[in-house]
mmCIF file of C-alpha atoms in Angstrom:
data_model
loop_
_atom_site.group_PDB
_atom_site.id
_atom_site.type_symbol
_atom_site.label_atom_id
_atom_site.label_comp_id
_atom_site.label_asym_id
_atom_site.label_seq_id
_atom_site.Cartn_x
_atom_site.Cartn_y
_atom_site.Cartn_z
ATOM 1 C CA MET A 1 -8.785 2.258 14.884
ATOM 2 C CA ALA A 2 -10.784 0.359 12.272
ATOM 3 C CA ARG A 3 -14.278 -0.664 13.281
ATOM 4 C CA ILE A 4 -14.510 -4.351 14.154
ATOM 5 C CA THR A 5 -17.644 -6.304 13.376
ATOM 6 C CA ARG A 6 -18.111 -9.188 15.762
ATOM 7 C CA TYR A 7 -20.104 -12.250 14.758
ATOM 8 C CA SER A 8 -21.844 -14.354 17.366
ATOM 9 C CA LYS A 9 -21.800 -17.191 14.874
ATOM 10 C CA PHE A 10 -20.177 -17.346 11.480
ATOM 11 C CA GLU A 11 -22.736 -18.463 8.957
ATOM 12 C CA GLY A 12 -21.077 -20.604 6.287
ATOM 13 C CA GLU A 13 -17.591 -21.954 5.785
ATOM 14 C CA LEU A 14 -14.480 -19.791 5.954
ATOM 15 C CA ASP A 15 -13.744 -21.046 2.459
ATOM 16 C CA GLN A 16 -16.553 -18.773 1.233
ATOM 17 C CA LEU A 17 -14.873 -15.622 2.576
ATOM 18 C CA ASP A 18 -14.246 -13.095 -0.187
ATOM 19 C CA SER A 19 -10.616 -12.037 -0.783
ATOM 20 C CA SER A 20 -11.514 -8.335 -0.655
ATOM 21 C CA GLU A 21 -13.251 -8.783 2.685
ATOM 22 C CA LEU A 22 -10.249 -10.704 3.993
ATOM 23 C CA MET A 23 -7.886 -7.934 2.843
ATOM 24 C CA GLN A 24 -10.034 -5.427 4.680
ATOM 25 C CA MET A 25 -9.813 -7.511 7.847
ATOM 26 C CA ILE A 26 -6.014 -7.746 7.806
ATOM 27 C CA GLN A 27 -5.127 -4.311 6.407
ATOM 28 C CA GLU A 28 -3.676 -3.013 9.672
ATOM 29 C CA ALA A 29 -1.477 -6.093 9.974
ATOM 30 C CA LEU A 30 -0.271 -5.631 6.391
ATOM 31 C CA LEU A 31 0.638 -1.994 6.993
ATOM 32 C CA GLY A 32 1.771 -2.341 10.580
ATOM 33 C CA GLN A 33 4.983 -2.910 12.460
ATOM 34 C CA GLY A 34 3.949 -6.048 14.336
ATOM 35 C CA MET A 35 6.868 -8.092 13.055
ATOM 36 C CA ASN A 36 9.460 -5.522 14.084
ATOM 37 C CA ASP A 37 11.163 -5.265 17.441
ATOM 38 C CA PRO A 38 10.460 -1.686 18.622
ATOM 39 C CA TYR A 39 13.763 -1.602 20.521
ATOM 40 C CA ASP A 40 15.854 -2.965 17.663
ATOM 41 C CA PRO A 41 13.843 -2.494 14.476
ATOM 42 C CA ASP A 42 15.044 -3.945 11.204
ATOM 43 C CA PRO A 43 14.408 -1.554 8.287
ATOM 44 C CA ASN A 44 14.806 -4.429 5.825
ATOM 45 C CA ALA A 45 12.282 -6.722 7.517
ATOM 46 C CA ARG A 46 9.776 -8.270 5.144
ATOM 47 C CA PRO A 47 6.696 -10.221 6.180
ATOM 48 C CA SER A 48 6.682 -13.973 5.680
ATOM 49 C CA MET A 49 3.836 -16.321 4.810
ATOM 50 C CA ASP A 50 3.885 -17.328 8.489
ATOM 51 C CA ASP A 51 3.192 -13.676 9.380
ATOM 52 C CA LEU A 52 0.284 -13.667 6.943
ATOM 53 C CA PHE A 53 -1.087 -16.903 8.420
ATOM 54 C CA ASP A 54 -0.947 -15.443 11.935
ATOM 55 C CA ALA A 55 -2.593 -12.194 10.811
ATOM 56 C CA ILE A 56 -5.526 -14.056 9.237
ATOM 57 C CA LEU A 57 -5.914 -16.319 12.271
ATOM 58 C CA GLU A 58 -5.948 -13.338 14.631
ATOM 59 C CA ALA A 59 -8.416 -11.399 12.477
ATOM 60 C CA LEU A 60 -10.826 -14.330 12.308
ATOM 61 C CA ALA A 61 -10.578 -14.971 16.046
ATOM 62 C CA GLU A 62 -11.131 -11.293 16.941
ATOM 63 C CA ARG A 63 -14.323 -11.239 14.917
ATOM 64 C CA GLY A 64 -15.698 -14.467 16.372
ATOM 65 C CA MET A 65 -15.710 -16.082 12.938
ATOM 66 C CA ILE A 66 -14.168 -19.403 14.015
ATOM 67 C CA PRO A 67 -16.480 -22.079 15.428
ATOM 68 C CA GLU A 68 -15.545 -22.686 19.059
ATOM 69 C CA GLU A 69 -14.750 -26.359 18.583
ATOM 70 C CA GLN A 70 -12.380 -25.574 15.686
ATOM 71 C CA LEU A 71 -10.649 -22.876 17.696
ATOM 72 C CA MET A 72 -10.173 -25.170 20.700
ATOM 73 C CA GLU A 73 -8.833 -27.929 18.473
ATOM 74 C CA ALA A 74 -6.331 -25.525 16.895
ATOM 75 C CA MET A 75 -5.183 -24.196 20.280
ATOM 76 C CA GLN A 76 -4.469 -27.708 21.543
ATOM 77 C CA ALA A 77 -2.731 -28.933 18.387
ATOM 78 C CA ASP A 78 1.048 -29.222 18.070
ATOM 79 C CA ASP A 79 0.839 -27.620 14.628
ATOM 80 C CA VAL A 80 -2.196 -25.469 13.924
ATOM 81 C CA ARG A 81 -1.545 -25.766 10.192
ATOM 82 C CA GLU A 82 -2.398 -29.455 10.333
ATOM 83 C CA THR A 83 -5.864 -28.807 11.773
ATOM 84 C CA PRO A 84 -9.017 -28.182 9.694
ATOM 85 C CA LEU A 85 -8.835 -24.514 10.690
ATOM 86 C CA GLY A 86 -5.204 -24.270 9.605
ATOM 87 C CA GLN A 87 -6.022 -25.872 6.259
ATOM 88 C CA GLN A 88 -8.850 -23.393 5.720
ATOM 89 C CA ILE A 89 -6.506 -20.487 6.402
ATOM 90 C CA GLU A 90 -3.971 -21.961 3.960
ATOM 91 C CA ARG A 91 -6.710 -22.015 1.300
ATOM 92 C CA LEU A 92 -7.543 -18.382 2.066
ATOM 93 C CA MET A 93 -3.869 -17.492 1.576
ATOM 94 C CA ASP A 94 -3.843 -19.363 -1.749
ATOM 95 C CA ARG A 95 -6.918 -17.411 -2.822
ATOM 96 C CA LEU A 96 -5.219 -14.094 -2.027
ATOM 97 C CA GLN A 97 -2.486 -15.145 -4.455
ATOM 98 C CA GLN A 98 -4.911 -16.398 -7.104
ATOM 99 C CA ASP A 99 -6.945 -13.191 -6.914
ATOM 100 C CA GLY A 100 -3.816 -11.085 -7.370
ATOM 101 C CA PHE A 101 -3.534 -9.441 -3.946
ATOM 102 C CA ILE A 102 -0.189 -10.932 -2.889
ATOM 103 C CA ARG A 103 2.827 -12.444 -4.623
ATOM 104 C CA LYS A 104 4.828 -15.106 -2.794
ATOM 105 C CA GLU A 105 8.603 -15.068 -3.148
ATOM 106 C CA PHE A 106 11.409 -17.164 -1.684
ATOM 107 C CA GLU A 107 14.817 -15.836 -0.698
ATOM 108 C CA ASP A 108 16.209 -16.523 -4.172
ATOM 109 C CA GLY A 109 13.625 -14.099 -5.555
ATOM 110 C CA GLU A 110 11.717 -16.819 -7.400
ATOM 111 C CA SER A 111 7.971 -16.169 -7.337
ATOM 112 C CA GLN A 112 5.474 -18.904 -6.537
ATOM 113 C CA GLY A 113 8.190 -21.445 -6.025
ATOM 114 C CA GLY A 114 11.474 -22.381 -4.416
ATOM 115 C CA ASN A 115 12.812 -25.198 -2.332
ATOM 116 C CA GLY A 116 12.374 -23.767 1.156
ATOM 117 C CA ASP A 117 9.670 -24.294 3.738
ATOM 118 C CA PRO A 118 6.472 -22.539 2.531
ATOM 119 C CA GLY A 119 6.298 -20.671 5.820
ATOM 120 C CA ASP A 120 9.747 -19.194 5.198
ATOM 121 C CA ALA A 121 8.605 -17.578 1.946
ATOM 122 C CA LYS A 122 8.158 -13.820 1.883
ATOM 123 C CA PHE A 123 5.323 -12.057 0.162
ATOM 124 C CA ASN A 124 4.912 -8.754 -1.628
ATOM 125 C CA LEU A 125 1.764 -6.732 -2.045
ATOM 126 C CA THR A 126 0.732 -6.337 -5.685
ATOM 127 C CA ASP A 127 -0.444 -3.142 -7.399
ATOM 128 C CA LYS A 128 -3.993 -4.417 -7.002
ATOM 129 C CA SER A 129 -3.450 -4.780 -3.269
ATOM 130 C CA ILE A 130 -1.894 -1.304 -2.927
ATOM 131 C CA ASP A 131 -4.811 0.214 -4.802
ATOM 132 C CA PHE A 132 -7.270 -1.626 -2.575
ATOM 133 C CA LEU A 133 -5.526 -0.522 0.623
ATOM 134 C CA GLY A 134 -5.350 3.066 -0.621
ATOM 135 C CA TYR A 135 -9.053 3.090 -1.445
ATOM 136 C CA LYS A 136 -9.980 1.507 1.888
ATOM 137 C CA SER A 137 -7.829 3.962 3.854
ATOM 138 C CA LEU A 138 -9.295 6.891 1.915
ATOM 139 C CA ARG A 139 -12.851 5.704 2.513
ATOM 140 C CA ASP A 140 -12.248 5.292 6.230
ATOM 141 C CA LEU A 141 -10.601 8.694 6.548
ATOM 142 C CA MET A 142 -13.227 10.443 4.451
ATOM 143 C CA GLY A 143 -15.851 9.011 6.758
ATOM 144 C CA GLY A 144 -14.344 11.149 9.502
ATOM 145 C CA LEU A 145 -14.665 14.232 7.329
ATOM 146 C CA GLY A 146 -18.279 13.753 6.351
ATOM 147 C CA ARG A 147 -19.420 14.214 2.793
ATOM 148 C CA SER A 148 -16.664 15.954 0.878
ATOM 149 C CA SER A 149 -16.506 16.947 -2.735
ATOM 150 C CA ALA A 150 -13.230 16.321 -4.458
ATOM 151 C CA GLY A 151 -12.053 17.997 -7.611
ATOM 152 C CA ALA A 152 -9.225 20.140 -8.821
ATOM 153 C CA HIS A 153 -7.566 22.757 -6.640
ATOM 154 C CA ASP A 154 -9.427 26.048 -6.860
ATOM 155 C CA THR A 155 -7.332 29.189 -7.111
ATOM 156 C CA ARG A 156 -8.096 32.895 -7.072
ATOM 157 C CA GLU A 157 -6.827 33.294 -10.630
ATOM 158 C CA TYR A 158 -8.919 33.253 -13.786
ATOM 159 C CA ALA A 159 -8.014 32.200 -17.295
ATOM 160 C CA SER A 160 -10.116 32.035 -20.422
ATOM 161 C CA GLY A 161 -10.799 28.774 -22.154
ATOM 162 C CA VAL A 162 -10.900 26.266 -19.267
ATOM 163 C CA GLU A 163 -14.362 26.166 -17.739
ATOM 164 C CA MET A 164 -16.792 28.991 -18.409
ATOM 165 C CA THR A 165 -18.067 29.680 -14.911
ATOM 166 C CA GLY A 166 -16.279 32.983 -14.184
ATOM 167 C CA GLU A 167 -16.958 36.658 -14.667
ATOM 168 C CA LEU A 168 -17.288 38.755 -17.829
ATOM 169 C CA LYS A 169 -14.408 40.854 -19.161
ATOM 170 C CA ASN A 170 -13.538 42.768 -22.284
ATOM 171 C CA TYR A 171 -11.568 40.760 -24.787
ATOM 172 C CA GLU A 172 -7.798 41.210 -24.796
ATOM 173 C CA PHE A 173 -5.356 39.913 -27.348
ATOM 174 C CA GLY A 174 -4.414 36.333 -26.514
ATOM 175 C CA ASP A 175 -7.668 35.399 -24.796
ATOM 176 C CA THR A 176 -9.551 32.356 -26.004
ATOM 177 C CA MET A 177 -12.698 33.521 -27.776
ATOM 178 C CA ASN A 178 -15.286 32.333 -25.236
ATOM 179 C CA LEU A 179 -17.615 35.035 -26.523
ATOM 180 C CA ASP A 180 -20.542 36.124 -24.391
ATOM 181 C CA THR A 181 -23.104 36.837 -27.139
ATOM 182 C CA THR A 182 -25.594 38.823 -25.060
ATOM 183 C CA ALA A 183 -23.057 41.254 -23.619
ATOM 184 C CA THR A 184 -21.282 41.684 -26.972
ATOM 185 C CA LEU A 185 -24.531 42.385 -28.833
ATOM 186 C CA GLY A 186 -25.423 44.936 -26.185
ATOM 187 C CA ASN A 187 -22.251 46.844 -27.031
ATOM 188 C CA VAL A 188 -22.700 46.883 -30.794
ATOM 189 C CA ILE A 189 -26.436 46.841 -31.474
ATOM 190 C CA SER A 190 -26.734 50.615 -31.342
ATOM 191 C CA LYS A 191 -23.610 51.327 -33.426
ATOM 192 C CA GLY A 192 -24.016 48.562 -35.982
ATOM 193 C CA PHE A 193 -21.816 45.615 -36.839
ATOM 194 C CA ASP A 194 -19.975 47.643 -39.462
ATOM 195 C CA ASN A 195 -18.512 49.703 -36.620
ATOM 196 C CA LEU A 196 -17.606 46.717 -34.381
ATOM 197 C CA GLU A 197 -14.314 47.197 -32.570
ATOM 198 C CA GLU A 198 -12.203 44.764 -30.591
ATOM 199 C CA SER A 199 -13.058 46.588 -27.373
ATOM 200 C CA ASP A 200 -16.746 45.761 -27.926
ATOM 201 C CA LEU A 201 -16.120 42.040 -27.571
ATOM 202 C CA VAL A 202 -16.941 40.540 -24.195
ATOM 203 C CA ILE A 203 -15.790 37.109 -23.123
ATOM 204 C CA ARG A 204 -16.698 35.003 -20.139
ATOM 205 C CA GLN A 205 -13.747 34.122 -17.985
ATOM 206 C CA ALA A 206 -13.170 30.569 -16.898
ATOM 207 C CA GLU A 207 -12.129 29.374 -13.478
ATOM 208 C CA TYR A 208 -8.559 28.215 -13.624
ATOM 209 C CA ASN A 209 -7.902 24.881 -11.947
ATOM 210 C CA SER A 210 -4.281 24.456 -11.070
ATOM 211 C CA SER A 211 -2.249 21.274 -11.000
ATOM 212 C CA ALA A 212 -0.090 20.438 -8.012
ATOM 213 C CA ALA A 213 3.011 18.386 -7.342
ATOM 214 C CA THR A 214 3.164 16.978 -3.829
ATOM 215 C CA ILE A 215 6.028 15.288 -2.027
ATOM 216 C CA VAL A 216 5.052 13.446 1.143
ATOM 217 C CA LEU A 217 7.966 13.355 3.593
ATOM 218 C CA LEU A 218 7.530 10.466 6.010
ATOM 219 C CA ASP A 219 9.632 10.292 9.146
ATOM 220 C CA CYS A 220 10.685 6.679 9.743
ATOM 221 C CA SER A 221 13.102 7.358 12.590
ATOM 222 C CA HIS A 222 13.148 5.145 15.656
ATOM 223 C CA SER A 223 10.835 7.366 17.702
ATOM 224 C CA MET A 224 7.905 6.710 15.355
ATOM 225 C CA ILE A 225 7.281 3.346 17.063
ATOM 226 C CA LEU A 226 8.641 4.007 20.527
ATOM 227 C CA TYR A 227 6.808 4.965 23.713
ATOM 228 C CA GLY A 228 4.109 2.334 23.269
ATOM 229 C CA GLU A 229 2.579 3.933 20.178
ATOM 230 C CA ASP A 230 2.901 3.062 16.511
ATOM 231 C CA ARG A 231 2.850 6.379 14.659
ATOM 232 C CA PHE A 232 4.289 5.082 11.394
ATOM 233 C CA THR A 233 1.376 2.860 10.390
ATOM 234 C CA PRO A 234 -1.195 5.710 10.464
ATOM 235 C CA ALA A 235 1.279 7.840 8.496
ATOM 236 C CA LYS A 236 1.520 5.149 5.819
ATOM 237 C CA GLN A 237 -2.270 4.833 5.708
ATOM 238 C CA VAL A 238 -2.545 8.580 5.120
ATOM 239 C CA ALA A 239 0.076 8.408 2.366
ATOM 240 C CA LEU A 240 -1.726 5.542 0.593
ATOM 241 C CA ALA A 241 -5.058 7.352 0.896
ATOM 242 C CA LEU A 242 -3.556 10.522 -0.532
ATOM 243 C CA ALA A 243 -2.031 8.589 -3.431
ATOM 244 C CA HIS A 244 -5.404 7.022 -4.235
ATOM 245 C CA LEU A 245 -7.208 10.363 -3.930
ATOM 246 C CA ILE A 246 -4.806 12.097 -6.305
ATOM 247 C CA ARG A 247 -4.850 9.259 -8.828
ATOM 248 C CA THR A 248 -8.646 9.065 -8.966
ATOM 249 C CA GLN A 249 -9.775 12.662 -8.325
ATOM 250 C CA TYR A 250 -6.854 14.874 -9.370
ATOM 251 C CA PRO A 251 -5.442 13.237 -12.505
ATOM 252 C CA GLY A 252 -3.361 16.309 -13.334
ATOM 253 C CA ASP A 253 -1.526 16.131 -10.007
ATOM 254 C CA THR A 254 1.474 14.083 -8.994
ATOM 255 C CA VAL A 255 2.522 12.690 -5.622
ATOM 256 C CA LYS A 256 5.798 11.081 -4.587
ATOM 257 C CA PHE A 257 7.040 9.739 -1.273
ATOM 258 C CA VAL A 258 10.313 10.252 0.576
ATOM 259 C CA LEU A 259 11.353 8.418 3.742
ATOM 260 C CA PHE A 260 13.791 10.286 5.957
ATOM 261 C CA HIS A 261 15.878 8.904 8.817
ATOM 262 C CA ASP A 262 19.697 9.056 9.033
ATOM 263 C CA SER A 263 19.482 9.973 5.360
ATOM 264 C CA ALA A 264 16.578 10.074 2.891
ATOM 265 C CA GLU A 265 15.385 8.122 -0.119
ATOM 266 C CA GLU A 266 12.422 8.115 -2.476
ATOM 267 C CA VAL A 267 10.156 5.096 -2.142
ATOM 268 C CA PRO A 268 7.625 4.087 -4.823
ATOM 269 C CA VAL A 269 4.036 3.750 -3.677
ATOM 270 C CA SER A 270 4.235 0.022 -4.472
ATOM 271 C CA LYS A 271 6.852 -0.375 -1.714
ATOM 272 C CA LEU A 272 5.388 2.112 0.741
ATOM 273 C CA ALA A 273 2.929 -0.232 2.452
ATOM 274 C CA GLN A 274 5.690 -2.603 3.548
ATOM 275 C CA ALA A 275 8.249 0.063 4.480
ATOM 276 C CA GLN A 276 9.662 -0.399 7.962
ATOM 277 C CA ILE A 277 11.009 1.748 10.765
ATOM 278 C CA GLY A 278 14.739 1.568 11.291
ATOM 279 C CA PRO A 279 17.088 2.444 14.187
ATOM 280 C CA TYR A 280 17.494 5.886 12.765
ATOM 281 C CA HIS A 281 17.811 9.537 13.701
ATOM 282 C CA THR A 282 15.900 12.336 11.924
ATOM 283 C CA ASN A 283 17.618 13.916 8.938
ATOM 284 C CA THR A 284 14.971 16.511 8.111
ATOM 285 C CA ALA A 285 17.391 18.559 5.999
ATOM 286 C CA GLY A 286 18.153 15.516 3.838
ATOM 287 C CA GLY A 287 14.465 14.859 3.311
ATOM 288 C CA LEU A 288 13.767 18.470 2.343
ATOM 289 C CA ARG A 289 16.730 18.510 -0.030
ATOM 290 C CA LEU A 290 15.604 15.359 -1.845
ATOM 291 C CA ALA A 291 12.006 16.624 -1.994
ATOM 292 C CA GLN A 292 13.199 19.821 -3.691
ATOM 293 C CA GLN A 293 15.178 17.814 -6.241
ATOM 294 C CA LEU A 294 12.086 15.791 -7.107
ATOM 295 C CA LEU A 295 9.867 18.873 -7.336
ATOM 296 C CA LYS A 296 12.278 20.616 -9.719
ATOM 297 C CA ARG A 297 11.414 17.955 -12.290
ATOM 298 C CA GLU A 298 7.706 18.730 -12.054
ATOM 299 C CA ASN A 299 6.125 21.293 -14.366
ATOM 300 C CA LYS A 300 3.194 22.170 -12.093
ATOM 301 C CA ASP A 301 1.556 25.407 -11.016
ATOM 302 C CA MET A 302 1.793 24.533 -7.341
ATOM 303 C CA LYS A 303 4.482 22.638 -5.496
ATOM 304 C CA GLN A 304 4.223 21.545 -1.906
ATOM 305 C CA ILE A 305 5.838 19.316 0.692
ATOM 306 C CA VAL A 306 3.687 17.482 3.224
ATOM 307 C CA MET A 307 5.968 16.524 6.109
ATOM 308 C CA ILE A 308 4.754 13.997 8.710
ATOM 309 C CA THR A 309 7.089 13.680 11.677
ATOM 310 C CA ASP A 310 7.229 13.324 15.446
ATOM 311 C CA GLY A 311 10.735 14.497 16.216
ATOM 312 C CA LYS A 312 13.216 17.286 16.035
ATOM 313 C CA PRO A 313 15.990 17.288 13.415
ATOM 314 C CA SER A 314 18.825 15.222 14.849
ATOM 315 C CA ALA A 315 20.992 14.206 11.882
ATOM 316 C CA LEU A 316 22.714 15.825 8.941
ATOM 317 C CA THR A 317 24.502 14.568 5.845
ATOM 318 C CA LEU A 318 27.953 16.148 5.683
ATOM 319 C CA PRO A 319 29.591 17.164 2.373
ATOM 320 C CA ASP A 320 31.783 14.044 2.463
ATOM 321 C CA GLY A 321 28.736 11.794 2.858
ATOM 322 C CA ARG A 322 29.182 11.032 6.552
ATOM 323 C CA ILE A 323 26.179 11.390 8.854
ATOM 324 C CA TYR A 324 26.478 13.822 11.761
ATOM 325 C CA LYS A 325 24.085 12.884 14.606
ATOM 326 C CA ASN A 326 23.018 14.510 17.849
ATOM 327 C CA ALA A 327 19.836 13.271 19.497
ATOM 328 C CA TYR A 328 20.051 15.603 22.496
ATOM 329 C CA GLY A 329 18.204 18.877 22.076
ATOM 330 C CA LEU A 330 18.106 21.018 18.959
ATOM 331 C CA ASP A 331 21.694 20.988 17.785
ATOM 332 C CA PRO A 332 22.459 24.477 16.351
ATOM 333 C CA TYR A 333 24.490 22.939 13.519
ATOM 334 C CA VAL A 334 21.662 20.567 12.493
ATOM 335 C CA LEU A 335 18.995 23.224 13.003
ATOM 336 C CA GLY A 336 20.881 25.769 10.897
ATOM 337 C CA ALA A 337 21.300 23.357 7.985
ATOM 338 C CA THR A 338 17.639 22.372 8.195
ATOM 339 C CA LEU A 339 16.407 25.961 8.151
ATOM 340 C CA ARG A 340 18.657 26.676 5.153
ATOM 341 C CA GLU A 341 16.792 23.958 3.265
ATOM 342 C CA VAL A 342 13.512 25.514 4.377
ATOM 343 C CA ALA A 343 14.741 28.867 3.021
ATOM 344 C CA ASN A 344 15.598 27.143 -0.272
ATOM 345 C CA CYS A 345 12.015 25.854 -0.419
ATOM 346 C CA ARG A 346 10.748 29.390 0.061
ATOM 347 C CA ARG A 347 12.940 30.726 -2.758
ATOM 348 C CA SER A 348 11.689 27.949 -5.039
ATOM 349 C CA GLY A 349 8.050 28.729 -4.238
ATOM 350 C CA ILE A 350 7.532 25.446 -2.391
ATOM 351 C CA GLN A 351 5.162 25.452 0.537
ATOM 352 C CA VAL A 352 5.945 23.172 3.481
ATOM 353 C CA ASN A 353 2.947 21.946 5.475
ATOM 354 C CA THR A 354 3.985 20.090 8.625
ATOM 355 C CA PHE A 355 1.950 17.532 10.529
ATOM 356 C CA MET A 356 3.604 17.057 13.897
ATOM 357 C CA LEU A 357 2.784 14.022 16.023
ATOM 358 C CA ALA A 358 4.345 15.458 19.191
ATOM 359 C CA ARG A 359 4.053 18.664 21.209
ATOM 360 C CA ASP A 360 7.425 19.243 22.859
ATOM 361 C CA PRO A 361 8.053 23.001 23.260
ATOM 362 C CA GLU A 362 11.213 22.830 21.145
ATOM 363 C CA LEU A 363 9.314 21.080 18.366
ATOM 364 C CA VAL A 364 6.455 23.563 18.476
ATOM 365 C CA GLY A 365 8.893 26.432 18.005
ATOM 366 C CA PHE A 366 10.724 24.660 15.178
ATOM 367 C CA VAL A 367 7.537 23.777 13.275
ATOM 368 C CA ARG A 368 6.132 27.279 13.585
ATOM 369 C CA ARG A 369 9.354 28.695 12.223
ATOM 370 C CA VAL A 370 9.231 26.354 9.226
ATOM 371 C CA SER A 371 5.625 27.320 8.526
ATOM 372 C CA GLU A 372 6.308 31.050 8.787
ATOM 373 C CA MET A 373 9.277 30.838 6.444
ATOM 374 C CA THR A 374 7.336 29.134 3.626
ATOM 375 C CA LYS A 375 3.879 30.527 4.459
ATOM 376 C CA GLY A 376 2.850 26.948 5.060
ATOM 377 C CA LYS A 377 0.692 25.457 7.771
ATOM 378 C CA ALA A 378 1.486 23.592 10.950
ATOM 379 C CA TYR A 379 -0.798 21.006 12.512
ATOM 380 C CA PHE A 380 -0.183 19.338 15.847
ATOM 381 C CA THR A 381 -2.066 16.076 15.558
ATOM 382 C CA THR A 382 -2.229 12.517 16.895
ATOM 383 C CA PRO A 383 -1.979 9.190 15.047
ATOM 384 C CA HIS A 384 -5.762 8.942 15.398
ATOM 385 C CA ASN A 385 -6.680 12.131 13.556
ATOM 386 C CA ILE A 386 -3.738 12.864 11.275
ATOM 387 C CA GLY A 387 -5.573 11.421 8.260
ATOM 388 C CA GLN A 388 -8.439 13.865 8.545
ATOM 389 C CA TYR A 389 -6.032 16.792 8.874
ATOM 390 C CA VAL A 390 -3.895 15.814 5.881
ATOM 391 C CA LEU A 391 -6.800 15.107 3.533
ATOM 392 C CA MET A 392 -8.796 18.147 4.586
ATOM 393 C CA ASP A 393 -5.756 20.361 4.089
ATOM 394 C CA PHE A 394 -5.056 18.898 0.677
ATOM 395 C CA MET A 395 -8.617 19.161 -0.614
ATOM 396 C CA THR A 396 -9.580 22.565 0.690
ATOM 397 C CA ASN A 397 -6.203 24.177 -0.020
ATOM 398 C CA LYS A 398 -7.254 27.185 2.040
ATOM 399 C CA THR A 399 -3.849 28.785 2.084
ATOM 400 C CA LYS A 400 -2.731 30.171 -1.249
ATOM 401 C CA MET A 401 0.243 28.336 -2.652
ATOM 402 C CA ILE A 402 3.450 30.278 -3.240
ATOM 403 C CA ASN A 403 4.421 30.297 -6.930
#
């Protein structure tokens, strides 16, 4: 949970509140599932300007930033928007638009306009907002890891001509001529330069930094918000943090996102923050299949799937496009198809690292089997610590990728 700073008295007007600080205050509401009915979730739900108003009001009240007399006046009013507090919040919402964090749209798709009630308008998060949320999530999660250095993925392989920090070796045809002068002179000084041979040349190897293609598989089945716990919001925060980390620290890497439920689809990072849970089952095989298709297009040294889920496979896309579902136990038909996709990952050199948000015995066995088949890793985590596990795994890359 994000740390909350409480103010005994807010110094200055709310109108002076910075848009970035306001975004930080409402980030969990922007990423969360508060508008969705956990028992009948709508996967197409989009937040309205009324939702944004309520989120700002709640954030200000939680932090004690509203003068008591203004808060009492708003609570007693028939329409809080008509009060001085409501008008201040409306100005804060306008500033979020002016500063490029949100884009208001009406049902007809027209931005910044339309004929409906302003409260009925929907809003989208802009690229600036997504980048801000990704940075904020990464900073929060990195705080749990302590000071961490981020760079390219280290491998055990060496190649000449990248970064001269490795060991010495005799020159071989095809190597870049990163000549080590001292060692080479030592070989030829006694025999003379007229007798120099190719075998006398010594080069300094360079550490080879590999590039990686990552597909993040996010389970958005119904169970991710059931049982009194929202597991999907922390998963989205991790995904946004990972996207920001890769973009800023690993420019040679790529990351894409796939939501899986009854079926599976790729979702751009710009739409990820506002993705919703649906009344779905868990089509793990479909997610793995789509992830493989996306990875085939990537010309990277390392390819991996990061799967975040809390449930057993319970759905399967049949050859005719129909969805076969069975939510009771591990259906042998569904399990078999899922493990065949895992085997395909292994043959393609794709590692599957699974972050499981549940500990049912059946799930433990399934996840371990997936990890063994692809020489991946399995982590049994909670929504509170999954971010640290995912980022630490990605950055340290302790297990050698299969290529």
